[in-house]
Structures are given as structure tokens and as C-alpha cells.
Coordinates of C-alpha atoms in Angstrom, one line a residue:
D19 CA 15.3 18.2 0.0
K20 CA 13.3 20.8 0.1
A21 CA 9.9 21.7 -1.8
K22 CA 7.7 24.6 -2.1
F23 CA 3.5 24.6 -2.2
D24 CA 1.9 27.9 -3.4
G25 CA -1.3 28.4 -1.0
Y26 CA -3.4 28.2 -3.7
D27 CA -2.8 24.6 -3.9
L28 CA -2.5 24.1 -0.5
N29 CA -6.3 25.3 -0.3
H30 CA -7.4 23.5 -3.6
P31 CA -5.8 20.2 -3.6
F32 CA -5.9 18.5 -7.0
A33 CA -6.9 15.3 -5.2
S34 CA -8.2 13.6 -2.3
G35 CA -9.7 10.6 -0.6
S36 CA -11.3 9.7 2.5
F37 CA -8.9 10.6 4.9
R38 CA -6.1 12.1 3.2
W39 CA -5.8 15.6 0.8
V40 CA -3.0 15.8 -2.0
A41 CA -1.4 18.7 -3.1
K42 CA 1.3 19.4 -6.0
G43 CA 4.3 21.7 -5.8
R44 CA 8.3 21.6 -6.8
Y45 CA 11.5 20.7 -5.3
T46 CA 13.4 23.6 -4.7
A47 CA 16.5 22.1 -3.4
G48 CA 18.3 18.5 -3.5
P49 CA 18.8 16.3 -6.4
R50 CA 15.4 16.7 -7.8
K51 CA 15.5 20.5 -7.6
G52 CA 13.1 22.0 -10.3
E53 CA 11.3 18.4 -10.6
P54 CA 7.3 18.3 -9.6
C55 CA 6.5 17.0 -6.4
V56 CA 3.3 16.0 -4.5
C57 CA 2.7 16.7 -0.7
K58 CA -0.3 14.7 1.4
W59 CA -1.5 15.0 4.5
F60 CA -4.2 13.9 6.6
K61 CA -8.1 15.0 7.3
E62 CA -7.9 13.7 11.1
G63 CA -5.5 15.0 13.8
G64 CA -4.0 13.7 17.2
V65 CA -3.4 10.1 17.5
V66 CA -5.2 8.9 14.4
Q67 CA -3.3 11.2 12.0
K68 CA 0.0 9.9 13.9
H69 CA -1.0 6.2 13.2
Y70 CA -1.8 7.2 9.4
F71 CA 1.9 8.7 9.0
A72 CA 3.2 5.3 10.4
S73 CA 1.3 2.9 8.6
D74 CA 1.7 4.5 5.2
V75 CA 5.9 4.5 5.5
A76 CA 5.5 1.4 6.9
A77 CA 3.5 -0.2 4.0
A78 CA 5.9 1.9 1.9
E79 CA 9.0 0.2 3.1
M80 CA 7.6 -3.3 3.0
A81 CA 6.5 -2.7 -0.2
T82 CA 10.0 -1.7 -1.2
R83 CA 11.2 -5.1 -0.3
L84 CA 8.5 -7.1 -1.4
I85 CA 9.2 -5.2 -4.9
E86 CA 12.9 -5.7 -4.6
S87 CA 12.6 -9.3 -4.8
W88 CA 10.4 -9.2 -7.4
N89 CA 12.9 -7.5 -9.5
K90 CA 15.9 -9.7 -8.7
Q91 CA 13.7 -12.6 -10.3
R92 CA 13.7 -11.0 -13.3
F93 CA 10.2 -12.2 -14.4
I94 CA 10.5 -9.1 -17.1
P95 CA 12.9 -7.3 -18.7
K96 CA 12.1 -4.0 -16.9
V97 CA 12.3 -2.9 -13.5
V98 CA 9.4 -1.7 -11.0
R99 CA 10.2 1.4 -8.5
I100 CA 8.1 2.4 -5.7
N101 CA 7.8 6.2 -4.4
L102 CA 9.2 6.2 -0.7
P103 CA 7.3 9.1 1.1
Q104 CA 9.1 11.6 3.4
V105 CA 7.8 12.7 6.5
W106 CA 8.2 16.4 6.4
T107 CA 7.0 19.6 8.6
S108 CA 5.7 22.8 7.0
S109 CA 8.1 25.5 7.6
K110 CA 5.4 28.1 8.7
P111 CA 3.1 27.8 11.7
P112 CA 0.7 25.3 12.5
H113 CA 3.8 23.3 11.2
V114 CA 1.8 20.7 9.8
K115 CA 3.2 17.1 9.1
V116 CA 3.1 16.0 5.5
L117 CA 3.9 12.9 3.3
A118 CA 6.4 14.0 0.7
E119 CA 7.4 12.1 -2.6
P120 CA 7.7 12.8 -6.5
F121 CA 4.9 13.4 -8.6
I122 CA 4.2 10.7 -11.2
E123 CA 3.0 11.3 -14.6
N124 CA 0.5 9.4 -16.7
Y125 CA -1.0 8.1 -13.4
K126 CA -2.7 4.4 -14.1
K127 CA -4.3 1.9 -11.4
F128 CA -3.6 -1.4 -11.9
N129 CA -5.5 -3.4 -9.4
S130 CA -7.0 -2.8 -5.8
N131 CA -7.1 -4.2 -2.3
S132 CA -10.8 -5.5 -3.0
G133 CA -9.9 -7.6 -5.7
W134 CA -10.4 -5.6 -8.7
A135 CA -8.0 -5.7 -11.5
D136 CA -7.7 -3.9 -15.0
N137 CA -6.2 -7.1 -17.0
G138 CA -6.5 -5.1 -20.3
T139 CA -2.7 -4.5 -20.4
D140 CA 0.3 -6.4 -19.9
W141 CA 1.9 -3.7 -17.4
A142 CA -1.5 -4.4 -15.4
C143 CA -1.1 -8.3 -15.8
V144 CA 2.4 -7.8 -14.4
M145 CA 1.0 -6.1 -11.3
Q146 CA -1.5 -8.8 -10.8
A147 CA 1.2 -11.5 -11.0
M148 CA 3.3 -9.2 -8.5
S149 CA 0.6 -9.4 -6.0
H150 CA 0.7 -13.1 -6.2
Y151 CA 4.3 -13.0 -6.1
S152 CA 4.5 -11.0 -2.6
F153 CA 2.2 -13.7 -1.0
H154 CA 4.6 -16.3 -2.2
V155 CA 7.4 -14.8 -1.3
S156 CA 6.5 -14.1 2.5
K157 CA 5.6 -17.3 2.6
G158 CA 1.5 -16.6 2.8
N159 CA 1.9 -13.8 5.4
L160 CA 1.6 -10.5 3.3
L161 CA -0.1 -9.2 0.0
L162 CA 1.0 -6.2 -2.1
C163 CA -1.9 -4.8 -3.7
D164 CA -3.6 -1.6 -4.9
L165 CA -0.6 -1.0 -7.6
Q166 CA -1.0 2.4 -8.9
G167 CA 1.5 4.7 -11.0
G168 CA 3.0 5.7 -14.2
I169 CA 4.8 3.6 -16.8
G170 CA 8.2 4.8 -18.0
R171 CA 10.7 3.8 -20.8
D172 CA 12.3 1.9 -18.2
G173 CA 9.7 0.6 -16.3
A174 CA 7.0 1.2 -13.6
Y175 CA 6.7 3.7 -10.8
L176 CA 4.1 3.2 -8.1
T177 CA 2.9 5.1 -5.5
D178 CA 0.7 4.5 -2.5
P179 CA 0.5 0.7 -2.3
V180 CA -1.3 -1.6 0.2
V181 CA 0.2 -4.1 2.0
M182 CA -2.1 -6.8 3.8
S183 CA -1.5 -9.1 6.6
F184 CA -3.2 -11.4 9.0
T185 CA -1.9 -9.3 12.2
R186 CA -3.7 -5.9 9.9
E187 CA -0.6 -4.3 11.0
Y188 CA -0.6 -1.9 7.8
G189 CA -2.8 1.0 8.4
P190 CA -6.7 1.3 7.7
T191 CA -6.3 -0.2 4.1
D192 CA -5.0 -3.4 5.1
L193 CA -8.1 -5.4 4.9
G194 CA -6.4 -8.4 7.2
R195 CA -7.5 -12.0 6.5
Q196 CA -10.7 -11.3 4.6
G197 CA -8.8 -8.8 2.3
I198 CA -6.3 -11.6 1.2
Q199 CA -9.1 -14.1 0.8
N200 CA -11.4 -11.6 -1.2
F201 CA -8.3 -11.1 -3.4
F202 CA -7.7 -14.5 -4.6
A203 CA -11.0 -15.3 -4.6
N204 CA -11.0 -12.8 -7.8
H205 CA -7.5 -13.4 -9.3
Q206 CA -7.3 -15.4 -12.1
C207 CA -3.1 -16.4 -13.0
N208 CA -1.8 -14.9 -16.0
K209 CA 1.1 -15.5 -18.2
F210 CA 3.4 -13.6 -15.7
C211 CA 2.5 -16.2 -12.7
R212 CA 3.9 -19.0 -12.2
S213 CA 1.9 -22.4 -11.5
H214 CA 4.1 -23.0 -8.1
W215 CA 3.1 -19.7 -6.0
L216 CA 1.5 -20.2 -3.3
K217 CA -2.3 -19.5 -2.8
P218 CA -4.5 -19.3 0.5
R219 CA -6.4 -22.6 0.6
E220 CA -9.5 -20.4 1.7
R221 CA -10.6 -18.1 -1.0
T222 CA -14.0 -16.3 -0.1
H223 CA -15.9 -13.3 -1.5
F224 CA -16.3 -11.1 1.5
H225 CA -16.0 -7.6 -0.4
R226 CA -17.3 -6.3 -3.9
A227 CA -14.4 -5.8 -6.2
V228 CA -14.0 -2.2 -6.8
A229 CA -11.4 0.0 -8.3
R230 CA -11.6 2.2 -5.7
T231 CA -9.3 1.5 -2.5
M232 CA -11.3 0.3 0.7
M233 CA -10.6 1.2 4.1
V234 CA -11.7 0.0 7.6
P235 CA -13.0 2.8 9.4
A236 CA -11.4 4.0 12.6
G237 CA -12.4 2.1 15.8
T238 CA -13.2 -1.3 13.9
Q239 CA -9.2 -2.4 13.6
S240 CA -8.4 -5.6 14.5
S241 CA -7.6 -6.4 17.9
L242 CA -4.5 -8.0 16.8
R243 CA -1.9 -5.1 17.3
S244 CA 2.0 -4.5 17.4
T245 CA 1.7 -2.5 20.5
V246 CA -0.6 -1.9 23.8
T247 CA -1.5 1.2 25.8
V248 CA -0.6 1.0 29.3
K249 CA -0.8 3.2 32.1
R250 CA 1.6 3.8 35.3
K251 CA 2.5 5.9 38.0
K252 CA 5.6 7.8 38.2
N253 CA 5.7 10.5 40.8
N254 CA 2.4 10.4 41.8
V255 CA 1.2 11.1 38.1
V256 CA -0.4 8.7 35.4
I257 CA 1.5 8.2 32.3
Q258 CA -0.1 6.7 29.4
E259 CA 2.4 5.2 26.9
E260 CA 2.4 2.7 24.0
I261 CA 4.7 -0.1 24.4
P262 CA 5.6 -3.0 21.7
I263 CA 3.9 -6.4 22.2
K264 CA 6.7 -9.2 22.4
K265 CA 5.3 -11.8 19.9
K266 CA 6.3 -15.1 21.0
P267 CA 6.6 -18.2 18.4
G268 CA 3.5 -18.8 17.0
F269 CA 1.7 -15.5 17.4
L270 CA 1.4 -15.3 13.4
A271 CA 0.4 -18.6 13.3
R272 CA -2.4 -18.0 16.0
A273 CA -3.0 -14.7 14.2
M274 CA -3.8 -16.4 11.1
S275 CA -6.1 -19.0 12.6
A276 CA -8.2 -16.2 14.3
R277 CA -11.8 -16.2 13.0
P278 CA -12.1 -13.3 11.0
K279 CA -15.2 -10.9 11.8
R280 CA -17.0 -9.0 8.9
E281 CA -15.8 -5.1 9.6
P282 CA -18.0 -1.9 7.3
L283 CA -15.8 -0.4 4.6
R284 CA -15.5 2.7 3.2
E285 CA -14.1 3.9 -0.2
I286 CA -11.6 5.9 -1.5
P287 CA -11.9 7.6 -4.9
A288 CA -9.7 6.2 -7.2
K289 CA -8.1 8.5 -10.4
K290 CA -9.2 7.5 -13.8
P291 CA -7.1 4.6 -15.6
L292 CA -5.0 5.5 -18.2
A293 CA -3.8 3.4 -21.3
A294 CA -0.5 1.7 -20.8
G295 CA 2.5 0.1 -23.3
P296 CA 2.9 -3.5 -24.3
L297 CA 5.5 -5.5 -22.4
R298 CA 6.6 -9.2 -22.8
A299 CA 7.9 -11.6 -20.7
V300 CA 11.4 -13.0 -20.6
S301 CA 11.8 -15.5 -22.7
G302 CA 13.1 -19.2 -21.4
R303 CA 11.1 -18.7 -18.4
P304 CA 8.0 -20.8 -18.1
A305 CA 4.4 -19.2 -18.0
V306 CA 1.1 -20.8 -17.2
S307 CA -2.1 -19.6 -18.9
N308 CA -5.2 -18.7 -16.8
R309 CA -6.7 -20.8 -14.4

């Protein structure tokens, strides 16, 4: 695939967050040739930028697995899809790296990573239920949230999801244990939820529930990391590199029992929600009322 972005659009992004710009372009080659697309790039550079790219892609890949599991259960007669971002490099100097993905029409925000939810439509309730389901199907280890995108005839198309984990391994929008507990402190089960789905034992209000995406500022991330920086000597030269931490059995359990600390949060502006169409639950499957 290839895409073209005009200089004006790159210099005047139509959207931005606390750490990312978004510009609109058009595919010029590949199966999507002629269709609109977007590119997203980070405001910070260097190591932080590299970390953000990796965490964005990792979150999208994990979200895809969770959404595929949801679709297989056929809780609703329509399918939920996700835009998987690709890391591209611009063809002209300074060869900036960006995340590229198809443009989504009729954007709507369904819920956030701080516990806010738009429960005014059936699709919004579906997204809340899917967030709850992600915690259940991951055996209480992950939570898919900050769901946003567009509604089509055959289902929903999502972008920029947040995955929260007890090990806080999915970037600055992964609010960790506090985020998961805070989400369920605000969550009310709806007709698309199931009564046997797991919930965390502790549900505490750590953050104010807002529509904007919350993030942990750089430098305040949890010490629970998947890699560690080490220094070693080679030919009398000191080399610094990142190596993976070998997670022994019980690592996740210890991470879940670690005492949480309160970190300051920053807000990422959200787009204005739009109205969504009606949706019905699949007949013959039990549903529960709000509880």
C-alpha cells in the first residue's frame, strides 16, 4: 500500500491529542486505492516516540484478539472490526515514521479509559458489554476500553482502542490496576452483558470519569516492565541495550497484588460524539438487567 498526504494537511492536522497529530490523505496504491486514510505521528521524538509506536501496535493487536473472541460468541447479529495501524516511513527526508490506517466516517466515542460511557444508544451499550467481556475472557487480566469509531451497515469499525493491564504494558493510556478498578466502579451491566462474567473484587473510584482519553505522563509509568535496560562492555566500549524480562510463573499474580500508587493524569481531547442507529440483541440468548 501507498498513500499521499498534501503538505497543507500535514502542516494543518485536522485532529490532535496530548502526544499525537492526525492528518488525512488518500491511498494511491493497493487494494484501498482511492480511499481516504489517515496518518498519525507523535509529538515527542527519540526513545519515547519509539515506545509509543510499539505500544500502539501492541494494543491494537491485543484488541483485535479480544474483539475476534467477542464476534465468535455472536452476542449480536453484527460484527465489530478494528483498524490495525501500520508503521510507515515517509518517502522524503527526514523520513518520519507514522501510523497509517483507513479513515473512519461518522466518528463516535462509545466509552473511555476512565469509566465514562455513552449509554444512550444500543451500540454504546454493546461497546460497554464488550469491555466487560474482555475482562472476563482474559480471566481478569485485561480490559479493552476507550472504544471509538464509526457504524456501518454490517457493523462497527473501531480505532485507537486502549488495553489496560495489571502490568501496565500497553503504553501511556494503560492506567493499570487503578484504571481497571475505576472502570468497573462506574460500569453498570446492560442487556448485552451476562450475569456470570467476571468483575474485579475491588471497584474503587480513582479517577473522574470523563469522555476524554486519560494518560499517565512520561516518567510516571509503573516499574513493572517487559524489558530492562542493561549496560555491558564489548571491546572496551560500553553498550546500552534493552533485554526482555523473563517472567517466571506467578509473575502476573504478583503484579496484580502489588499495591497501586496514585499517578497524575493528563487528558487527551475527544471528538464530539454522533448519533448511532438501533441494534438488537440476538434472540434466544439470556440478557440481564442493570445491576
